[in-house]
Short mmCIF file of C-alpha atoms in Angstrom, two decimals:
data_model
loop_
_atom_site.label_atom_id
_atom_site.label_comp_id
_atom_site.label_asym_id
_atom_site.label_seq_id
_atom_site.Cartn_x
_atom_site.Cartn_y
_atom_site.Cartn_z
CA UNK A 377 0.00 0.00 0.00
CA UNK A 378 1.39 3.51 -0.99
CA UNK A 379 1.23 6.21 1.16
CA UNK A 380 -1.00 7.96 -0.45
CA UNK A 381 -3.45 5.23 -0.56
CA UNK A 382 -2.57 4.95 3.15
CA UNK A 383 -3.30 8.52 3.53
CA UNK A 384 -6.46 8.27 1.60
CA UNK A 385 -7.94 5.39 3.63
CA UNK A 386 -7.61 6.79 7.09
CA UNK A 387 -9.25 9.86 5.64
CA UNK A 388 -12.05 7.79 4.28
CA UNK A 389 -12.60 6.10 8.17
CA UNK A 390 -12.32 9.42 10.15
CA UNK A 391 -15.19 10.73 7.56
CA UNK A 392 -17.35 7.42 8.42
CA UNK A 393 -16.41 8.00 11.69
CA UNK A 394 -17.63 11.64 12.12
CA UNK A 395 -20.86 11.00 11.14
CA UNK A 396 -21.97 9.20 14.58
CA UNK A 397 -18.78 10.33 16.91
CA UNK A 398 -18.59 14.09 17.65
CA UNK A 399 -14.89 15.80 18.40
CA UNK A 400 -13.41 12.11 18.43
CA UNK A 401 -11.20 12.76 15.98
CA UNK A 402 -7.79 12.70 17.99
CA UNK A 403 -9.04 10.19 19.48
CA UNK A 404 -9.79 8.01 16.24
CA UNK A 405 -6.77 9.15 15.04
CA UNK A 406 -4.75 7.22 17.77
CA UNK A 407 -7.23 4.14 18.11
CA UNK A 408 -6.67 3.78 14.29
CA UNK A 409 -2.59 4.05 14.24
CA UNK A 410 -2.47 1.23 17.46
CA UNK A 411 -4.79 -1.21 15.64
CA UNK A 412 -3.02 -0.91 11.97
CA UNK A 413 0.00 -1.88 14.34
CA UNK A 414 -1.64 -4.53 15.92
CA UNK A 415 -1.63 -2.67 19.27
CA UNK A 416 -4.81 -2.29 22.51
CA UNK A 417 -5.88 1.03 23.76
CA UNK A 418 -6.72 1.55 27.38
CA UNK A 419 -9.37 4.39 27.21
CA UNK A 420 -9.90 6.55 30.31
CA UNK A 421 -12.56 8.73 30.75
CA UNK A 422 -15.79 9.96 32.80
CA UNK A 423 -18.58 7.99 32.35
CA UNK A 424 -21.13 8.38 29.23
CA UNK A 425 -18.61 10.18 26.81
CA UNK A 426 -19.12 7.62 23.84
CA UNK A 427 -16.69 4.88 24.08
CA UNK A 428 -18.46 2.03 23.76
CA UNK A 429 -20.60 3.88 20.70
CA UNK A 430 -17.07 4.76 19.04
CA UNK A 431 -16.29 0.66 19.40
CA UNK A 432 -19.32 0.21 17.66
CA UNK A 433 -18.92 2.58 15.20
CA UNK A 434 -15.42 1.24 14.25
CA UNK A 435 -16.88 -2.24 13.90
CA UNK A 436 -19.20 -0.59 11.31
CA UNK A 437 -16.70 0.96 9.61
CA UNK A 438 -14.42 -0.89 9.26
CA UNK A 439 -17.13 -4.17 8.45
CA UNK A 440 -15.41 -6.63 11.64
CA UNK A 441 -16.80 -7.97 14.29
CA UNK A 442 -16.73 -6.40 17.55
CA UNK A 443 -17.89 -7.65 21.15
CA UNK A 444 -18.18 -5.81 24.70
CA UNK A 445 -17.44 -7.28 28.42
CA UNK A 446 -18.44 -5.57 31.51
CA UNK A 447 -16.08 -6.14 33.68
CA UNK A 448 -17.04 -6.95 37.30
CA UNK A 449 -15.78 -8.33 40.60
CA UNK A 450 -17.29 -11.76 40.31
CA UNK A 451 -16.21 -12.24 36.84
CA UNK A 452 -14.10 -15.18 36.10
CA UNK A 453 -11.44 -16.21 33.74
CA UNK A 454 -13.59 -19.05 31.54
CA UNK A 455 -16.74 -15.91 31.39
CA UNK A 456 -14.11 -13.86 28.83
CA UNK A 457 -12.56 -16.35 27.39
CA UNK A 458 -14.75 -19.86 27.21
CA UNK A 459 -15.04 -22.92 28.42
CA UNK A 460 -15.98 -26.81 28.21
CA UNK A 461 -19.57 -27.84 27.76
CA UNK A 462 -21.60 -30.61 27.50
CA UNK A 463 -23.05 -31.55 23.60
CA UNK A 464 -26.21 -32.94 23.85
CA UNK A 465 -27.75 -35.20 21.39
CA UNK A 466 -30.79 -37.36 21.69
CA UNK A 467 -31.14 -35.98 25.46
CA UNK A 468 -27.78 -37.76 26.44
CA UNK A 469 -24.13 -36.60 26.80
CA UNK A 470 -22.17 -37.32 23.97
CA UNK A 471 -19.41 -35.12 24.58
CA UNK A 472 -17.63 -32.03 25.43
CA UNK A 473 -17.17 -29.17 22.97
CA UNK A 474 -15.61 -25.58 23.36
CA UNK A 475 -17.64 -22.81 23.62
CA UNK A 476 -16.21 -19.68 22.57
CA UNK A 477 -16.36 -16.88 24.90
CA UNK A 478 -16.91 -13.17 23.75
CA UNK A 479 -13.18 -12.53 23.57
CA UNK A 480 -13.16 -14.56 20.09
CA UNK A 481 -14.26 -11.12 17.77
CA UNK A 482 -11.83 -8.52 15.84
CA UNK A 483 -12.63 -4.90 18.37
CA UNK A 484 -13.36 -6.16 21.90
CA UNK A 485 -14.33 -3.71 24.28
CA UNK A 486 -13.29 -4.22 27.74
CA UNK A 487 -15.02 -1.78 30.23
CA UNK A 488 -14.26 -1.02 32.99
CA UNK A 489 -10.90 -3.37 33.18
CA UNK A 490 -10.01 -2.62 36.31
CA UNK A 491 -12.98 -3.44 37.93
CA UNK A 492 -12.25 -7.46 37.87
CA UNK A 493 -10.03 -9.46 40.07
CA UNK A 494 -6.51 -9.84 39.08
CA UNK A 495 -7.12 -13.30 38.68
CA UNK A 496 -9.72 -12.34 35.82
CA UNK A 497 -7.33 -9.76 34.38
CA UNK A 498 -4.80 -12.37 33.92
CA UNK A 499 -6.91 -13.84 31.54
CA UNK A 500 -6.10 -11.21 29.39
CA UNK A 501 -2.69 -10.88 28.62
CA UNK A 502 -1.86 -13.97 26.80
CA UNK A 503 -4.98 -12.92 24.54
CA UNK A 504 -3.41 -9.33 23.82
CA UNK A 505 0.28 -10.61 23.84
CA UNK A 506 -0.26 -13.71 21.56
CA UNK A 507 -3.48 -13.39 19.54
CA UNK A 508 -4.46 -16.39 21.85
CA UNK A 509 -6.65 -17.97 24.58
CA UNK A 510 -5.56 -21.48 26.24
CA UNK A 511 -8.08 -23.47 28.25
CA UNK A 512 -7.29 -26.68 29.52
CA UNK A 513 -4.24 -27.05 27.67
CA UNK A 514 -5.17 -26.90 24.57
CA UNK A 515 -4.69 -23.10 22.18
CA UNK A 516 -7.25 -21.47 20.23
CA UNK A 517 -6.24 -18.66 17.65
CA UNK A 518 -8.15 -15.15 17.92
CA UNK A 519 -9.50 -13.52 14.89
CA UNK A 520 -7.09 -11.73 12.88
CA UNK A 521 -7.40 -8.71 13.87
CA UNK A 522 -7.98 -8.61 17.50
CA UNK A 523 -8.03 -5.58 19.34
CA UNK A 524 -8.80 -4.62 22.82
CA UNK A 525 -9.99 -1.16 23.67
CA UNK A 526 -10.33 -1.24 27.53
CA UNK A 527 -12.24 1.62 29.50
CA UNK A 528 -11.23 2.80 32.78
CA UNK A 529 -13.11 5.59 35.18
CA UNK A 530 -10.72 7.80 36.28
CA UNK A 531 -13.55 8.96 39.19
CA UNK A 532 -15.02 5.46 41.09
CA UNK A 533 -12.25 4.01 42.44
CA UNK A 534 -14.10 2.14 45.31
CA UNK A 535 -13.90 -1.42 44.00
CA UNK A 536 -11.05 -1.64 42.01
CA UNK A 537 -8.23 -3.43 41.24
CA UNK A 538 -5.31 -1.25 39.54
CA UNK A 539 -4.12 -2.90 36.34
CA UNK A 540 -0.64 -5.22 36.83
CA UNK A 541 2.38 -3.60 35.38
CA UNK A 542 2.83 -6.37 32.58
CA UNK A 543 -0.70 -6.13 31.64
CA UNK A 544 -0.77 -1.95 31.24
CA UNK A 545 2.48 -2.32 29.45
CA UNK A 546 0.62 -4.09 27.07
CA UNK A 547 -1.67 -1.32 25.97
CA UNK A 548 0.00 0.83 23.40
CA UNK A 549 -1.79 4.09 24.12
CA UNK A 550 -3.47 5.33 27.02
CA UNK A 551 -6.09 7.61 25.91
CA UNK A 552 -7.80 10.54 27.93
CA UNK A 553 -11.30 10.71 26.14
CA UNK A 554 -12.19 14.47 25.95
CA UNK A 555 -15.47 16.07 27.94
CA UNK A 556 -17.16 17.45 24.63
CA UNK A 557 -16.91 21.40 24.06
CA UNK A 558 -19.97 23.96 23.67
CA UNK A 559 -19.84 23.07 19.56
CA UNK A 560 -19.38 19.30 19.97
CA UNK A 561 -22.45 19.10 22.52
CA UNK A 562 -24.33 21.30 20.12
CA UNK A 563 -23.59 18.39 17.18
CA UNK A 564 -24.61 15.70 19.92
CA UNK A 565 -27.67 17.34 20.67
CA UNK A 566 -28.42 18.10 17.31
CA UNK A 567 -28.37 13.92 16.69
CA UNK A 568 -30.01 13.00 20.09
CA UNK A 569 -32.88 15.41 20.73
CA UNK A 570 -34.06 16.31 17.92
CA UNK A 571 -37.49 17.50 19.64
CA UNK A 572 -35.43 20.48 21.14
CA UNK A 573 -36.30 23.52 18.86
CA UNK A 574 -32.49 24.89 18.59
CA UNK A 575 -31.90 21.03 17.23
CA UNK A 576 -33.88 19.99 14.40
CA UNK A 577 -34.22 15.97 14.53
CA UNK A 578 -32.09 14.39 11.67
CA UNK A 579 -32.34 10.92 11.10
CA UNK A 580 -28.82 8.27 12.04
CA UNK A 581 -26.69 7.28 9.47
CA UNK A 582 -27.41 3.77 8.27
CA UNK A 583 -24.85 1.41 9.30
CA UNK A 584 -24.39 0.42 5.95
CA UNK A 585 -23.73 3.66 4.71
CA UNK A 586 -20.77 3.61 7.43
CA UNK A 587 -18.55 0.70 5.49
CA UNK A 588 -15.72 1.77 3.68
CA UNK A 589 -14.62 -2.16 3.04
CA UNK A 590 -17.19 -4.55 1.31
CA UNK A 591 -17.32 -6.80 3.67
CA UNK A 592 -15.16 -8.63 6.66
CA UNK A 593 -13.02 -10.23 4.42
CA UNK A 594 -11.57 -7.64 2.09
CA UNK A 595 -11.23 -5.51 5.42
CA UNK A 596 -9.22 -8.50 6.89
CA UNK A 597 -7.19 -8.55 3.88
CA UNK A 598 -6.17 -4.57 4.02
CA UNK A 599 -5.12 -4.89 7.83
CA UNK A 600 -2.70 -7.67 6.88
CA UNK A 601 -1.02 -5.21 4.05
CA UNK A 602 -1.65 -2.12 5.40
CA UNK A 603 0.33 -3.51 9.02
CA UNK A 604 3.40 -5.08 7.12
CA UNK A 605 3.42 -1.55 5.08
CA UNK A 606 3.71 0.69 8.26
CA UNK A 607 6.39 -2.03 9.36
CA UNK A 608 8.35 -1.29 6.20
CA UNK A 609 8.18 2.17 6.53
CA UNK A 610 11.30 4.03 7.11
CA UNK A 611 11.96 5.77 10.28
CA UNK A 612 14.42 8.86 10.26
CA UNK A 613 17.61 8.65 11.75
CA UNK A 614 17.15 11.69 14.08
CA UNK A 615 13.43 9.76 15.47
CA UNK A 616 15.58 6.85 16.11
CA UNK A 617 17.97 8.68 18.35
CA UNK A 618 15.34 10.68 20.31
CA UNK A 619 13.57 7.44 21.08
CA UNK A 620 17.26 5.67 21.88
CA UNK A 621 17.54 8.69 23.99
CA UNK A 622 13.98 8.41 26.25
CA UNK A 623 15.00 4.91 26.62
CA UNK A 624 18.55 4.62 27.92
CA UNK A 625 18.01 8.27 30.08
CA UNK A 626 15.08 6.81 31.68
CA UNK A 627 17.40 3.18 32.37
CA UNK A 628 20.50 5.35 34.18
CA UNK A 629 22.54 5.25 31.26
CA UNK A 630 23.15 8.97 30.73
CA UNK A 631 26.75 8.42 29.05
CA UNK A 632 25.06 7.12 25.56
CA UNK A 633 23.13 9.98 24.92
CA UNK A 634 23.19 11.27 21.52
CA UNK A 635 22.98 14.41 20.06
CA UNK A 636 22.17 16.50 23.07
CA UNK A 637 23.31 19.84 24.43
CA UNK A 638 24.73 20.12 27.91
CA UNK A 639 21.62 22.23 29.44
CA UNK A 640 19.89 19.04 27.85
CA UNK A 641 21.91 16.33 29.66
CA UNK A 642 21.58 18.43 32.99
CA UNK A 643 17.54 18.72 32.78
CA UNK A 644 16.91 14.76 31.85
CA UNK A 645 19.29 14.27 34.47
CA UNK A 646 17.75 15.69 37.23
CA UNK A 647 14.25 14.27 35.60
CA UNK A 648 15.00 11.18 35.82
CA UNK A 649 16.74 10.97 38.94
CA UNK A 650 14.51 13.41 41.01
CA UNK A 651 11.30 11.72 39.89
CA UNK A 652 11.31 8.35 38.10
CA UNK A 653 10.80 5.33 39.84
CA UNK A 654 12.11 3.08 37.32
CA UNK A 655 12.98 2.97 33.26
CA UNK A 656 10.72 2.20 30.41
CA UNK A 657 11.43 -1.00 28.77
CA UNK A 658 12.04 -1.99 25.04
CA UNK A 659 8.07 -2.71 24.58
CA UNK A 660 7.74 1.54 25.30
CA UNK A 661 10.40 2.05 22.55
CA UNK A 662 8.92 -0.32 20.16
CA UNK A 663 5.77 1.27 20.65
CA UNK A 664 6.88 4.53 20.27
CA UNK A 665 8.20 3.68 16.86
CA UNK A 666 5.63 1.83 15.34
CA UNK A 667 3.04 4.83 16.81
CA UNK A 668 5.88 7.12 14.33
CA UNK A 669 5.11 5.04 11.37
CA UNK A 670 1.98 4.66 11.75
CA UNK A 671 1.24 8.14 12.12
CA UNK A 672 3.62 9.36 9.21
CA UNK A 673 2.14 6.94 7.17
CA UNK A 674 -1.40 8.02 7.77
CA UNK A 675 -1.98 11.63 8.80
CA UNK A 676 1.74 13.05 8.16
CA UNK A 677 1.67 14.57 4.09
CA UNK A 678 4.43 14.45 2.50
CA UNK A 679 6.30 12.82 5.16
CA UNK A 680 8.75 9.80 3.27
CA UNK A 681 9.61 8.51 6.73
CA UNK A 682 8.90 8.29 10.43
CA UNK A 683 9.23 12.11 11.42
CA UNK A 684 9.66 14.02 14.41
CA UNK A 685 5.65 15.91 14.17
CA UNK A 686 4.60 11.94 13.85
CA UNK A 687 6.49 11.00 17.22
CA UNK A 688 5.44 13.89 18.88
CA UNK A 689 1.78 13.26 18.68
CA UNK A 690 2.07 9.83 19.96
CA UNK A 691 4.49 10.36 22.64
CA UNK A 692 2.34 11.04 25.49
CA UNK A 693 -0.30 8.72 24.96
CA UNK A 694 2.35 5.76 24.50
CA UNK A 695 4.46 7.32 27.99
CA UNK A 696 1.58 8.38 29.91
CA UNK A 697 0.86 5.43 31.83
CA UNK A 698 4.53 3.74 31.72
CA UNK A 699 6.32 6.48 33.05
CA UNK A 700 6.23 5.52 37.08
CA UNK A 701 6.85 8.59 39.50
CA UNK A 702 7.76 8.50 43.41
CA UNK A 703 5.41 9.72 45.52
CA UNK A 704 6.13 13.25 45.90
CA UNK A 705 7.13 13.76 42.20
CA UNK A 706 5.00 16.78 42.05
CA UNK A 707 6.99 18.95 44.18
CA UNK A 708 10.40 18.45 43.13
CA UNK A 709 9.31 18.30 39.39
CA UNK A 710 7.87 22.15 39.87
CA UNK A 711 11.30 23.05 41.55
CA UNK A 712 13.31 21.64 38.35
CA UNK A 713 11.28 23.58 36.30
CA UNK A 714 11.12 26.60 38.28
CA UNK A 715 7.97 28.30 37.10
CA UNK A 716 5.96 30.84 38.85
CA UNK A 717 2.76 29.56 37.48
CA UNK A 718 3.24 25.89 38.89
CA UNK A 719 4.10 27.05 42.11
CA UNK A 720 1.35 25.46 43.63
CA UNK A 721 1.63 21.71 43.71
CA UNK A 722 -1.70 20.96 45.31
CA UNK A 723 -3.39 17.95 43.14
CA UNK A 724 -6.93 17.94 43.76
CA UNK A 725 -8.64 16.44 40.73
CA UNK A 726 -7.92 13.98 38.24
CA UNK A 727 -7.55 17.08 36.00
CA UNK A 728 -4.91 18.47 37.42
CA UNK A 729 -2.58 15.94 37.89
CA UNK A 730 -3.09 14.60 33.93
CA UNK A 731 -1.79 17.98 33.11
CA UNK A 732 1.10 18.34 35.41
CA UNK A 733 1.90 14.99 34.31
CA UNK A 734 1.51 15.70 30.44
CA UNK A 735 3.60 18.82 31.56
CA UNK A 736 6.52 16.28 32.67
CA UNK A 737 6.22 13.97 29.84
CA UNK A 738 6.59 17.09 27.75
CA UNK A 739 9.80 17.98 29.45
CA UNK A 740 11.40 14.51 29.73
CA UNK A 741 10.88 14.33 25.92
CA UNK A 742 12.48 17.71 24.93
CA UNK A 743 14.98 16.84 27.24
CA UNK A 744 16.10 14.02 24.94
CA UNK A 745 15.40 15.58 21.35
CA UNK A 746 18.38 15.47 19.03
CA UNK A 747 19.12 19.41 19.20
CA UNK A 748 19.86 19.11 15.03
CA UNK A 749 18.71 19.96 12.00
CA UNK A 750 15.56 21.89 12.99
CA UNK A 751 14.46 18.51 14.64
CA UNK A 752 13.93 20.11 18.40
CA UNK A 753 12.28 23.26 16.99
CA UNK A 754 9.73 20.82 14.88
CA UNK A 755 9.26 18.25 17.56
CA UNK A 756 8.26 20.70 19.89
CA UNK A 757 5.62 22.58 18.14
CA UNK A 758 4.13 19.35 17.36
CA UNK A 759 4.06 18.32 21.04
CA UNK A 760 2.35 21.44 22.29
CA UNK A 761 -0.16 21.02 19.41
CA UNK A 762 -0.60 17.39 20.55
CA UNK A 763 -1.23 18.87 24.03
CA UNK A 764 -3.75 21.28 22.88
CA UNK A 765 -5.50 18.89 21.96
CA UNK A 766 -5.64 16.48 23.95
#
């Protein structure tokens, strides 16, 4: 698939998209660059923002199956993934056949992951790290693709169980899904009371005016070429170093740096040592170059290979919930930075401290930009434009 072609399709799904999901489109944007990698999405947000309507909507658009589980305390491993059960025929047993459970479709959307045991969440990870579900001993191959778009509530903790390390590692992005603006809950209102006189009622789009494939299997088909595409794509030197960079300064390993100035090495420094509890790992690094590609490939013009704008816009998202800070990183992070206007470090909503932490993320990755060849200067705009939008 050609770039342009690439670039063409992803413009074709966003339209689809926009006719049912309101200011989603960063969103989309993301969702769409992890799956064409064959990445997950954990999706946080306040309740009754649209995420399990954008699964659906995806399924529609993009013609695959998708599936839902509401996740729950007294959930158990063989409810997500199946289990043994007797075949009747002729009102006797016969034998025992596998039934499926609802993890076997191509978008799966887990909400509210972190309300299940551990135990339950387990069940997961070989499904999102292998493409595969073993009961009893015996392996069963998930669709190809499989996805999992998990939910979280950043507000009802009571009840929860917070999500293993190895298992949020596992989710390429961590999405914040916007509260909708004045215009965007105009548009909703416009499509949901249509009795309202300011909103004149205008009828849903028919799901079959959504497709841009013809049908499951042609849209199976253009994942498997349009993945091993973004795969081939070339990624620039500089992007290379800068994510080289995030990875060994987050490790301790400040003497391979590359391509940094001195006021650079001194602020990661200090970063890293004042407020990280431990280093990303190569699955962060991978991740952060196949986001690159993906989004060169896709919403980059003219880009010929994985470019600094591209990296920017998925840093944070791919950092946000790997990046693990000590306890009272809030304080000494405002001191390194030394601005009036964070000089108060009280954290009172879950607002706040996704911003001051955005507001780190955006430091530790400037921090380690190659300082060449107008790479900083581009990387950053993109980053604050990233944030803005956010």
């Amino acid at each position: 698939m050609q770039k342009r072609e690439a670039e063409q399709l992803s413009e074709a799904i966003l339209a689809r998209v926009r006719l049912k999901m309101f200011g989603m489109d960063e969103v989309t944007r993301l969702i769409l660059a992890a799956f064409y990698t064959g990445g997950h999405v954990l999706l946080e947000g306040n309740p009754g923002l649209g995420k399990t309507e954008l699964v659906k909507t995806l399924g529609h658009v993009l013609v695959l199956p998708y599936g839902r589980i509401q996740f729950t305390p007294d959930l158990m491993p063989a409810d997500i993934t199946g289990t043994y059960a007797p075949d009747f025929e002729q009102s006797q047993l016969q034998k025992l056949i596998f039934q499926k459970g609802p993890i076997f479709t191509s978008l799966l959307l887990a909400d509210e992951i972190n309300r299940a045991t551990p135990k339950t969440q387990s069940a997961m990870l070989e499904a999102m790290a292998e493409k595969q579900v073993t009961v009893l001993g015996k392996r069963y191959n998930l669709p190809i693709p499989f996805m999992v778009l998990a939910t979280q509530n950043p507000i009802d903790h009571e009840g929860t169980f917070n999500l293993p390390e190895a298992q949020a590692d596992r989710f390429m992005f961590k999405i914040n899904v916007p509260v909708p603006g004045e215009n965007t809950l105009r548009l909703i209102l416009n499509k949901t009371a249509g009795s309202i006189t300011h909103f004149p009622n205008k009828p849903e789009p028919d799901p079959g005016k959504l497709k841009v494939f013809r049908d499951t299997t042609y849209s199976q088909a253009v994942f498997e070429r349009f993945r091993a595409d973004i795969m081939k794509f070339e990624s620039s030197p500089p992007v290379e170093t800068h994510i080289g960079n995030m990875f060994l300064a987050s490790n301790h390993k400040f003497g391979e740096l590359k391509g940094l100035s001195n006021a650079q090495r001194s602020k990661v420094k200090d970063l890293v040592e004042q407020l990280m509890l431990y280093g990303l790992g190569p699955r962060a690094a991978m991740n952060l170059l196949l986001g690159a590609k993906a989004w060169s490939m896709m919403f980059l013009p003219h880009a010929e290979s994985a470019e600094g704008p591209a990296l920017a816009r998925v840093a944070i998202p791919t950092l946000r919930h790997r990046i693990k800070l000590k306890f009272d990183w809030q304080e000494a992070f405002i001191k390194i930075e030394k601005q009036a206007k964070l000089a108060n470090p009280e954290i009172e909503t879950a607002s706040q401290l996704d911003t001051l932490l955005k507001k780190m993320i955006e430091s530790f990755c400037l921090a380690t930009a190659p300082d060449e060849h107008e790479y900083l200067r581009n990387f950053k705009e993109a980053l604050q434009k990233s944030i803005s939008e956010a």
